[in-house]
Every structure is written in structure tokens, then in C-alpha cells.
Steps between C-alpha positions, in 0.01 A plus 500: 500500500474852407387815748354821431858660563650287177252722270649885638259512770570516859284509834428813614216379768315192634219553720117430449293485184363842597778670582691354160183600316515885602872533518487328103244796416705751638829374309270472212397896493878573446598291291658194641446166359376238737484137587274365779616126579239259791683208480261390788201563207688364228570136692124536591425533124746224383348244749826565751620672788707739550599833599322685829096629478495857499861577387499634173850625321516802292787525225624814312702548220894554635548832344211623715544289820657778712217746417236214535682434846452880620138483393456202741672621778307760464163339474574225728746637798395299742602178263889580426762508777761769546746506233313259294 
């Protein structure tokens, strides 16, 4: 079974579909290519569980992931631990 990660992405955030959504538009503006994976939506969709309701995973490109990462830490402080 293959993950976002085996295609050059990597997670840069989960949190909820809002959140994901703004964050995704912010990446967007400067230029970072984005994946937004609801596995909780997609077993919904394909008649399945799976996944958690409201956590939504957003991937970036690996040569941007440690400016994508700033950018949420920045956004979202209050989601990221020290150090993380």
C-alpha cells in the first residue's frame, strides 16, 4: 500500500478541514505545492471507515517542507510543541 510520503511529499500538518484549508491557501500564495489527504472522507466515500472526523493531513513537496513547516508554526502556534 502506498502513502502520500512514497510520491516526495511529506506531512507538514494535520488538524481540521478549516485549518488545512487556510494553511493550503497560504502555502499556495508562495508557491508550495500541496496535498490535502481525509482519509476519514475518503473511507466515507468508498463505503468504509477509516481515519478520525475532523483530522485532515496536509502534504508538501520535500524540497519545501522546512519552509512550509515555519509557515505553520507560524500560523498555527498553539498546534506544534517546542522543538517540533
Amino acid at each position: 500500500m502506498s502513502t502520500e510520503e512514497d510520491y516526495d511529499y511529506q506531512r507538514v500538518y494535520t488538524g481540521s478541514e478549516v485549518n488545512v484549508s487556510y494553511l493550503d491557501e497560504i502555502l499556495n500564495k508562495e508557491g508550495i505545492a500541496t496535498r490535502i489527504r481525509n482519509d476519514f472522507e475518503s473511507g466515507l466515500r468508498g463505503g468504509f471507515g477509516g481515519g478520525l472526523p475532523g483530522q485532515v493531513m496536509l502534504f508538501v513537496d520535500k524540497p519545501h517542507y522546512d519552509m512550509a513547516r515555519k509557515i505553520a508554526r507560524t500560523t498555527f502556534p498553539e498546534y506544534f510543541k517546542d522543538g517540533e
